[in-house]
Amino acid sequence: MSYQRVLLKLSGEALMGNLGYGIDPAVVAEIAQEVADVVKSGVQVAIVVGGGNIFRGMKASAAGMDRATADYIGMIATVMNAMTLQDALERIGIANRLQTAISMQEVAEPYIRRRAIRHLEKGRVVIFGAGSGNPFFTTDTTAALRAAEIDAEIIFKATKVDGIYDADPKGNPDAHRYQSLTYNHVLTHELKVMDSTAIALCKENDIPILVFDLSVSGNIMRATKGETVGTIVGGNCEVI
């Protein structure tokens, strides 16, 4: 099946390419072009971006920083990434709006659900920054939350791997890549797809999740057309 409204979850690491830290403008430009191609095909696209390439709240918390403070810093990092992506889209003529869960009126709109949906209906890409606006929640959970709020048909989790495995494929050459999974299997076996809160939200709202390799050119477009890329997680899926 093909999709008309999707939510694309980008990790902060996806924006840094092969760099050890920060943002690779060339990689961001490539992602923007892929999104542009999808938008031009008539698909409505919303994006949630992480901030792990700049700052990781949980890592800082483990080192002694107050968890809430660390998470707020991480939220600000996601806005930096979101602004970079916004600029890349604008430079190739793709209309978009950046909405943040923390008020930053000089650089972005506040997150307003109805306004976000209206932007999508007008063919604009909507980029959600600053996570959910609350500490102790990941951007994966934000992706599940926003997808439910805007009635997205599916979440595309674009990563550096080509799907979900039963073990780390880098350390285990015999690791099995799943074609499809149920929410319960992911939760029960603690597979590292998204955090458990995000998976539970998707299960409750029946939002499928497609995990695929972002580095393969054209994968986002293929995913919107319902082609087999990566691993899909859903309530009606079989464990294969």
PDB file of C-alpha atoms in Angstrom:
ATOM      1  CA  MET A   1       0.000   0.000   0.000  1.00  0.00           C
ATOM      2  CA  SER A   2       1.019   3.602  -0.519  1.00  0.00           C
ATOM      3  CA  TYR A   3       0.817   6.342   2.101  1.00  0.00           C
ATOM      4  CA  GLN A   4      -0.506   9.892   1.937  1.00  0.00           C
ATOM      5  CA  ARG A   5       0.671  11.281   5.292  1.00  0.00           C
ATOM      6  CA  VAL A   6       3.828  10.017   6.962  1.00  0.00           C
ATOM      7  CA  LEU A   7       5.996  10.968   9.898  1.00  0.00           C
ATOM      8  CA  LEU A   8       9.727  10.654   9.307  1.00  0.00           C
ATOM      9  CA  LYS A   9      11.862  10.145  12.414  1.00  0.00           C
ATOM     10  CA  LEU A  10      15.459  11.208  11.858  1.00  0.00           C
ATOM     11  CA  SER A  11      18.117  10.598  14.462  1.00  0.00           C
ATOM     12  CA  GLY A  12      20.638  13.318  15.138  1.00  0.00           C
ATOM     13  CA  GLU A  13      23.343  10.841  14.120  1.00  0.00           C
ATOM     14  CA  ALA A  14      21.792  10.650  10.653  1.00  0.00           C
ATOM     15  CA  LEU A  15      22.695  14.310  10.116  1.00  0.00           C
ATOM     16  CA  MET A  16      26.346  13.959  11.035  1.00  0.00           C
ATOM     17  CA  GLY A  17      27.191  11.378   8.369  1.00  0.00           C
ATOM     18  CA  ASN A  18      30.716  10.083   8.902  1.00  0.00           C
ATOM     19  CA  LEU A  19      31.711  12.966  11.147  1.00  0.00           C
ATOM     20  CA  GLY A  20      32.371  12.259  14.786  1.00  0.00           C
ATOM     21  CA  TYR A  21      30.238  15.178  15.936  1.00  0.00           C
ATOM     22  CA  GLY A  22      27.916  17.874  14.612  1.00  0.00           C
ATOM     23  CA  ILE A  23      26.210  18.286  11.257  1.00  0.00           C
ATOM     24  CA  ASP A  24      27.420  17.381   7.776  1.00  0.00           C
ATOM     25  CA  PRO A  25      25.795  19.886   5.366  1.00  0.00           C
ATOM     26  CA  ALA A  26      26.200  17.501   2.429  1.00  0.00           C
ATOM     27  CA  VAL A  27      24.281  14.746   4.240  1.00  0.00           C
ATOM     28  CA  VAL A  28      21.537  17.183   5.258  1.00  0.00           C
ATOM     29  CA  ALA A  29      21.251  18.337   1.637  1.00  0.00           C
ATOM     30  CA  GLU A  30      20.851  14.724   0.478  1.00  0.00           C
ATOM     31  CA  ILE A  31      18.119  14.069   3.040  1.00  0.00           C
ATOM     32  CA  ALA A  32      16.349  17.289   2.047  1.00  0.00           C
ATOM     33  CA  GLN A  33      16.381  16.237  -1.619  1.00  0.00           C
ATOM     34  CA  GLU A  34      14.886  12.843  -0.757  1.00  0.00           C
ATOM     35  CA  VAL A  35      12.144  14.550   1.243  1.00  0.00           C
ATOM     36  CA  ALA A  36      11.579  16.982  -1.631  1.00  0.00           C
ATOM     37  CA  ASP A  37      11.063  14.127  -4.092  1.00  0.00           C
ATOM     38  CA  VAL A  38       8.488  12.563  -1.767  1.00  0.00           C
ATOM     39  CA  VAL A  39       6.627  15.852  -1.281  1.00  0.00           C
ATOM     40  CA  LYS A  40       6.537  16.471  -5.035  1.00  0.00           C
ATOM     41  CA  SER A  41       4.899  13.059  -5.449  1.00  0.00           C
ATOM     42  CA  GLY A  42       1.972  14.308  -3.354  1.00  0.00           C
ATOM     43  CA  VAL A  43       2.779  12.756   0.018  1.00  0.00           C
ATOM     44  CA  GLN A  44       2.397  14.873   3.160  1.00  0.00           C
ATOM     45  CA  VAL A  45       5.557  14.713   5.293  1.00  0.00           C
ATOM     46  CA  ALA A  46       6.138  15.616   8.930  1.00  0.00           C
ATOM     47  CA  ILE A  47       9.571  15.194  10.504  1.00  0.00           C
ATOM     48  CA  VAL A  48      10.766  14.670  14.059  1.00  0.00           C
ATOM     49  CA  VAL A  49      14.511  15.085  14.454  1.00  0.00           C
ATOM     50  CA  GLY A  50      16.727  13.982  17.327  1.00  0.00           C
ATOM     51  CA  GLY A  51      19.756  15.735  18.783  1.00  0.00           C
ATOM     52  CA  GLY A  52      22.227  12.962  19.618  1.00  0.00           C
ATOM     53  CA  ASN A  53      24.858  14.316  17.212  1.00  0.00           C
ATOM     54  CA  ILE A  54      25.160  17.402  19.433  1.00  0.00           C
ATOM     55  CA  PHE A  55      24.075  16.433  22.951  1.00  0.00           C
ATOM     56  CA  ARG A  56      22.670  13.359  24.668  1.00  0.00           C
ATOM     57  CA  GLY A  57      20.641  14.090  27.766  1.00  0.00           C
ATOM     58  CA  MET A  58      20.733  10.559  29.178  1.00  0.00           C
ATOM     59  CA  LYS A  59      24.507  10.310  28.746  1.00  0.00           C
ATOM     60  CA  ALA A  60      25.026  13.664  30.468  1.00  0.00           C
ATOM     61  CA  SER A  61      22.671  12.584  33.248  1.00  0.00           C
ATOM     62  CA  ALA A  62      24.660   9.397  33.777  1.00  0.00           C
ATOM     63  CA  ALA A  63      27.746  11.569  34.191  1.00  0.00           C
ATOM     64  CA  GLY A  64      26.110  13.500  37.014  1.00  0.00           C
ATOM     65  CA  MET A  65      24.093  16.291  35.390  1.00  0.00           C
ATOM     66  CA  ASP A  66      20.531  16.800  36.569  1.00  0.00           C
ATOM     67  CA  ARG A  67      18.360  14.687  34.248  1.00  0.00           C
ATOM     68  CA  ALA A  68      15.730  17.346  33.578  1.00  0.00           C
ATOM     69  CA  THR A  69      18.375  19.963  32.790  1.00  0.00           C
ATOM     70  CA  ALA A  70      20.212  17.533  30.519  1.00  0.00           C
ATOM     71  CA  ASP A  71      17.018  16.698  28.658  1.00  0.00           C
ATOM     72  CA  TYR A  72      16.193  20.367  28.088  1.00  0.00           C
ATOM     73  CA  ILE A  73      19.662  20.910  26.630  1.00  0.00           C
ATOM     74  CA  GLY A  74      19.033  17.926  24.366  1.00  0.00           C
ATOM     75  CA  MET A  75      15.747  19.484  23.229  1.00  0.00           C
ATOM     76  CA  ILE A  76      17.586  22.648  22.233  1.00  0.00           C
ATOM     77  CA  ALA A  77      20.043  20.509  20.257  1.00  0.00           C
ATOM     78  CA  THR A  78      17.124  19.079  18.250  1.00  0.00           C
ATOM     79  CA  VAL A  79      16.083  22.620  17.307  1.00  0.00           C
ATOM     80  CA  MET A  80      19.567  23.290  15.918  1.00  0.00           C
ATOM     81  CA  ASN A  81      19.211  20.190  13.741  1.00  0.00           C
ATOM     82  CA  ALA A  82      15.667  21.124  12.739  1.00  0.00           C
ATOM     83  CA  MET A  83      16.753  24.624  11.656  1.00  0.00           C
ATOM     84  CA  THR A  84      19.550  23.115   9.573  1.00  0.00           C
ATOM     85  CA  LEU A  85      17.085  20.795   7.852  1.00  0.00           C
ATOM     86  CA  GLN A  86      14.634  23.654   7.346  1.00  0.00           C
ATOM     87  CA  ASP A  87      17.309  25.710   5.608  1.00  0.00           C
ATOM     88  CA  ALA A  88      18.264  22.801   3.350  1.00  0.00           C
ATOM     89  CA  LEU A  89      14.633  22.334   2.298  1.00  0.00           C
ATOM     90  CA  GLU A  90      14.152  26.039   1.639  1.00  0.00           C
ATOM     91  CA  ARG A  91      17.265  26.182  -0.546  1.00  0.00           C
ATOM     92  CA  ILE A  92      15.689  23.650  -2.925  1.00  0.00           C
ATOM     93  CA  GLY A  93      12.304  25.368  -2.943  1.00  0.00           C
ATOM     94  CA  ILE A  94      10.345  23.149  -0.541  1.00  0.00           C
ATOM     95  CA  ALA A  95       7.868  25.068   1.612  1.00  0.00           C
ATOM     96  CA  ASN A  96       8.069  24.076   5.241  1.00  0.00           C
ATOM     97  CA  ARG A  97       7.355  25.165   8.794  1.00  0.00           C
ATOM     98  CA  LEU A  98       9.359  24.518  11.937  1.00  0.00           C
ATOM     99  CA  GLN A  99       7.306  24.070  15.100  1.00  0.00           C
ATOM    100  CA  THR A 100       8.869  23.699  18.522  1.00  0.00           C
ATOM    101  CA  ALA A 101       7.441  22.334  21.753  1.00  0.00           C
ATOM    102  CA  ILE A 102       9.455  24.958  23.665  1.00  0.00           C
ATOM    103  CA  SER A 103       8.586  28.529  22.759  1.00  0.00           C
ATOM    104  CA  MET A 104      11.217  30.079  20.473  1.00  0.00           C
ATOM    105  CA  GLN A 105       9.126  32.653  18.661  1.00  0.00           C
ATOM    106  CA  GLU A 106      12.087  34.349  16.978  1.00  0.00           C
ATOM    107  CA  VAL A 107      13.023  31.210  15.043  1.00  0.00           C
ATOM    108  CA  ALA A 108       9.986  28.914  14.975  1.00  0.00           C
ATOM    109  CA  GLU A 109       6.259  28.594  15.388  1.00  0.00           C
ATOM    110  CA  PRO A 110       4.920  27.103  18.620  1.00  0.00           C
ATOM    111  CA  TYR A 111       3.609  23.572  18.212  1.00  0.00           C
ATOM    112  CA  ILE A 112      -0.125  23.793  17.518  1.00  0.00           C
ATOM    113  CA  ARG A 113      -1.732  20.586  16.328  1.00  0.00           C
ATOM    114  CA  ARG A 114      -4.393  22.089  14.077  1.00  0.00           C
ATOM    115  CA  ARG A 115      -1.892  24.480  12.503  1.00  0.00           C
ATOM    116  CA  ALA A 116       0.499  21.604  11.831  1.00  0.00           C
ATOM    117  CA  ILE A 117      -2.235  19.614  10.095  1.00  0.00           C
ATOM    118  CA  ARG A 118      -3.213  22.658   8.014  1.00  0.00           C
ATOM    119  CA  HIS A 119       0.392  23.107   6.874  1.00  0.00           C
ATOM    120  CA  LEU A 120       0.495  19.466   5.801  1.00  0.00           C
ATOM    121  CA  GLU A 121      -2.770  19.834   3.898  1.00  0.00           C
ATOM    122  CA  LYS A 122      -1.212  22.761   2.026  1.00  0.00           C
ATOM    123  CA  GLY A 123       1.727  20.623   0.985  1.00  0.00           C
ATOM    124  CA  ARG A 124       4.259  22.056   3.425  1.00  0.00           C
ATOM    125  CA  VAL A 125       6.746  19.893   5.270  1.00  0.00           C
ATOM    126  CA  VAL A 126       6.327  20.287   9.043  1.00  0.00           C
ATOM    127  CA  ILE A 127       9.441  19.839  11.172  1.00  0.00           C
ATOM    128  CA  PHE A 128       8.899  19.239  14.881  1.00  0.00           C
ATOM    129  CA  GLY A 129      11.736  20.399  17.124  1.00  0.00           C
ATOM    130  CA  ALA A 130      12.402  20.426  20.887  1.00  0.00           C
ATOM    131  CA  GLY A 131      11.011  16.936  21.400  1.00  0.00           C
ATOM    132  CA  SER A 132       7.782  16.789  23.352  1.00  0.00           C
ATOM    133  CA  GLY A 133       8.784  19.801  25.436  1.00  0.00           C
ATOM    134  CA  ASN A 134       9.071  17.591  28.513  1.00  0.00           C
ATOM    135  CA  PRO A 135      12.118  15.980  30.115  1.00  0.00           C
ATOM    136  CA  PHE A 136      12.306  12.199  30.614  1.00  0.00           C
ATOM    137  CA  PHE A 137      10.860  11.543  27.140  1.00  0.00           C
ATOM    138  CA  THR A 138      12.850  10.647  24.034  1.00  0.00           C
ATOM    139  CA  THR A 139      12.389  11.967  20.517  1.00  0.00           C
ATOM    140  CA  ASP A 140      11.212   8.457  19.577  1.00  0.00           C
ATOM    141  CA  THR A 141       8.320   8.950  21.971  1.00  0.00           C
ATOM    142  CA  THR A 142       7.788  12.405  20.457  1.00  0.00           C
ATOM    143  CA  ALA A 143       7.570  10.794  17.018  1.00  0.00           C
ATOM    144  CA  ALA A 144       4.881   8.385  18.240  1.00  0.00           C
ATOM    145  CA  LEU A 145       3.003  11.212  19.959  1.00  0.00           C
ATOM    146  CA  ARG A 146       3.085  13.588  16.992  1.00  0.00           C
ATOM    147  CA  ALA A 147       2.168  10.797  14.573  1.00  0.00           C
ATOM    148  CA  ALA A 148      -0.935  10.089  16.633  1.00  0.00           C
ATOM    149  CA  GLU A 149      -1.809  13.782  16.898  1.00  0.00           C
ATOM    150  CA  ILE A 150      -1.563  14.531  13.174  1.00  0.00           C
ATOM    151  CA  ASP A 151      -3.151  11.227  12.100  1.00  0.00           C
ATOM    152  CA  ALA A 152      -0.053  10.005  10.292  1.00  0.00           C
ATOM    153  CA  GLU A 153      -0.542   6.616   8.650  1.00  0.00           C
ATOM    154  CA  ILE A 154       2.924   5.346   9.536  1.00  0.00           C
ATOM    155  CA  ILE A 155       6.209   6.269  11.190  1.00  0.00           C
ATOM    156  CA  PHE A 156       9.336   5.951   9.076  1.00  0.00           C
ATOM    157  CA  LYS A 157      12.303   5.456  11.394  1.00  0.00           C
ATOM    158  CA  ALA A 158      15.274   6.165   9.152  1.00  0.00           C
ATOM    159  CA  THR A 159      18.470   4.744  10.638  1.00  0.00           C
ATOM    160  CA  LYS A 160      21.953   3.539   9.748  1.00  0.00           C
ATOM    161  CA  VAL A 161      20.861  -0.112   9.578  1.00  0.00           C
ATOM    162  CA  ASP A 162      18.587  -1.853   7.087  1.00  0.00           C
ATOM    163  CA  GLY A 163      16.015  -3.100   9.585  1.00  0.00           C
ATOM    164  CA  ILE A 164      15.541  -4.735  12.971  1.00  0.00           C
ATOM    165  CA  TYR A 165      17.746  -7.639  14.030  1.00  0.00           C
ATOM    166  CA  ASP A 166      17.547 -10.145  16.865  1.00  0.00           C
ATOM    167  CA  ALA A 167      21.149  -9.251  17.749  1.00  0.00           C
ATOM    168  CA  ASP A 168      23.690  -6.589  16.863  1.00  0.00           C
ATOM    169  CA  PRO A 169      24.616  -7.350  13.224  1.00  0.00           C
ATOM    170  CA  LYS A 170      27.981  -5.624  13.659  1.00  0.00           C
ATOM    171  CA  GLY A 171      29.039  -8.023  16.397  1.00  0.00           C
ATOM    172  CA  ASN A 172      27.110 -11.094  15.295  1.00  0.00           C
ATOM    173  CA  PRO A 173      27.298 -12.140  11.621  1.00  0.00           C
ATOM    174  CA  ASP A 174      24.510 -14.673  12.250  1.00  0.00           C
ATOM    175  CA  ALA A 175      22.048 -12.022  13.442  1.00  0.00           C
ATOM    176  CA  HIS A 176      18.619 -12.455  11.851  1.00  0.00           C
ATOM    177  CA  ARG A 177      16.938  -9.492  10.189  1.00  0.00           C
ATOM    178  CA  TYR A 178      13.191  -9.479  10.619  1.00  0.00           C
ATOM    179  CA  GLN A 179      10.853  -8.651   7.752  1.00  0.00           C
ATOM    180  CA  SER A 180       7.961  -7.879  10.088  1.00  0.00           C
ATOM    181  CA  LEU A 181       7.215  -7.846  13.816  1.00  0.00           C
ATOM    182  CA  THR A 182       4.361  -7.292  16.227  1.00  0.00           C
ATOM    183  CA  TYR A 183       4.447  -4.570  18.878  1.00  0.00           C
ATOM    184  CA  ASN A 184       4.275  -7.247  21.567  1.00  0.00           C
ATOM    185  CA  HIS A 185       7.300  -9.087  20.205  1.00  0.00           C
ATOM    186  CA  VAL A 186       9.333  -5.882  20.204  1.00  0.00           C
ATOM    187  CA  LEU A 187       8.303  -5.099  23.781  1.00  0.00           C
ATOM    188  CA  THR A 188       8.684  -8.635  25.133  1.00  0.00           C
ATOM    189  CA  HIS A 189      12.117  -9.191  23.596  1.00  0.00           C
ATOM    190  CA  GLU A 190      13.258  -5.620  24.270  1.00  0.00           C
ATOM    191  CA  LEU A 191      14.412  -5.129  20.691  1.00  0.00           C
ATOM    192  CA  LYS A 192      16.174  -1.817  20.180  1.00  0.00           C
ATOM    193  CA  VAL A 193      13.778  -0.183  17.759  1.00  0.00           C
ATOM    194  CA  MET A 194      12.331   2.642  19.828  1.00  0.00           C
ATOM    195  CA  ASP A 195      11.974   2.980  23.568  1.00  0.00           C
ATOM    196  CA  SER A 196       9.110   1.065  25.176  1.00  0.00           C
ATOM    197  CA  THR A 197       6.987   4.188  25.701  1.00  0.00           C
ATOM    198  CA  ALA A 198       7.086   4.957  21.973  1.00  0.00           C
ATOM    199  CA  ILE A 199       6.217   1.367  21.037  1.00  0.00           C
ATOM    200  CA  ALA A 200       3.329   1.331  23.538  1.00  0.00           C
ATOM    201  CA  LEU A 201       1.966   4.585  22.088  1.00  0.00           C
ATOM    202  CA  CYS A 202       2.139   3.184  18.562  1.00  0.00           C
ATOM    203  CA  LYS A 203       0.424  -0.003  19.686  1.00  0.00           C
ATOM    204  CA  GLU A 204      -2.365   1.891  21.443  1.00  0.00           C
ATOM    205  CA  ASN A 205      -2.990   4.075  18.392  1.00  0.00           C
ATOM    206  CA  ASP A 206      -2.338   1.349  15.792  1.00  0.00           C
ATOM    207  CA  ILE A 207       0.470   3.251  14.065  1.00  0.00           C
ATOM    208  CA  PRO A 208       2.863   0.976  12.154  1.00  0.00           C
ATOM    209  CA  ILE A 209       6.609   1.630  12.255  1.00  0.00           C
ATOM    210  CA  LEU A 210       8.922   1.020   9.319  1.00  0.00           C
ATOM    211  CA  VAL A 211      12.639   0.835  10.106  1.00  0.00           C
ATOM    212  CA  PHE A 212      14.983   1.193   7.136  1.00  0.00           C
ATOM    213  CA  ASP A 213      18.416   2.368   6.019  1.00  0.00           C
ATOM    214  CA  LEU A 214      18.447   6.087   5.289  1.00  0.00           C
ATOM    215  CA  SER A 215      21.773   5.919   3.459  1.00  0.00           C
ATOM    216  CA  VAL A 216      20.273   3.983   0.533  1.00  0.00           C
ATOM    217  CA  SER A 217      19.222   6.573  -2.010  1.00  0.00           C
ATOM    218  CA  GLY A 218      15.501   6.549  -2.762  1.00  0.00           C
ATOM    219  CA  ASN A 219      14.474   4.512   0.271  1.00  0.00           C
ATOM    220  CA  ILE A 220      12.094   7.151   1.622  1.00  0.00           C
ATOM    221  CA  MET A 221      10.261   7.261  -1.694  1.00  0.00           C
ATOM    222  CA  ARG A 222      10.152   3.469  -1.882  1.00  0.00           C
ATOM    223  CA  ALA A 223       8.742   3.354   1.621  1.00  0.00           C
ATOM    224  CA  THR A 224       5.934   5.782   0.793  1.00  0.00           C
ATOM    225  CA  LYS A 225       4.951   3.543  -2.120  1.00  0.00           C
ATOM    226  CA  GLY A 226       4.708   0.547   0.164  1.00  0.00           C
ATOM    227  CA  GLU A 227       7.702  -1.253  -1.291  1.00  0.00           C
ATOM    228  CA  THR A 228       9.546  -3.751   0.878  1.00  0.00           C
ATOM    229  CA  VAL A 229      12.362  -1.898   2.589  1.00  0.00           C
ATOM    230  CA  GLY A 230      13.595  -2.660   6.090  1.00  0.00           C
ATOM    231  CA  THR A 231      11.385  -4.095   8.830  1.00  0.00           C
ATOM    232  CA  ILE A 232       7.779  -3.174   9.583  1.00  0.00           C
ATOM    233  CA  VAL A 233       6.223  -3.332  13.045  1.00  0.00           C
ATOM    234  CA  GLY A 234       2.450  -3.428  13.405  1.00  0.00           C
ATOM    235  CA  GLY A 235      -0.515  -4.997  15.102  1.00  0.00           C
ATOM    236  CA  ASN A 236      -1.487  -7.089  12.077  1.00  0.00           C
ATOM    237  CA  CYS A 237       2.067  -8.165  11.249  1.00  0.00           C
ATOM    238  CA  GLU A 238       3.543 -11.615  11.680  1.00  0.00           C
ATOM    239  CA  VAL A 239       6.907 -12.292  13.255  1.00  0.00           C
ATOM    240  CA  ILE A 240       9.031 -13.207  10.247  1.00  0.00           C
TER     241      ILE A 240
END
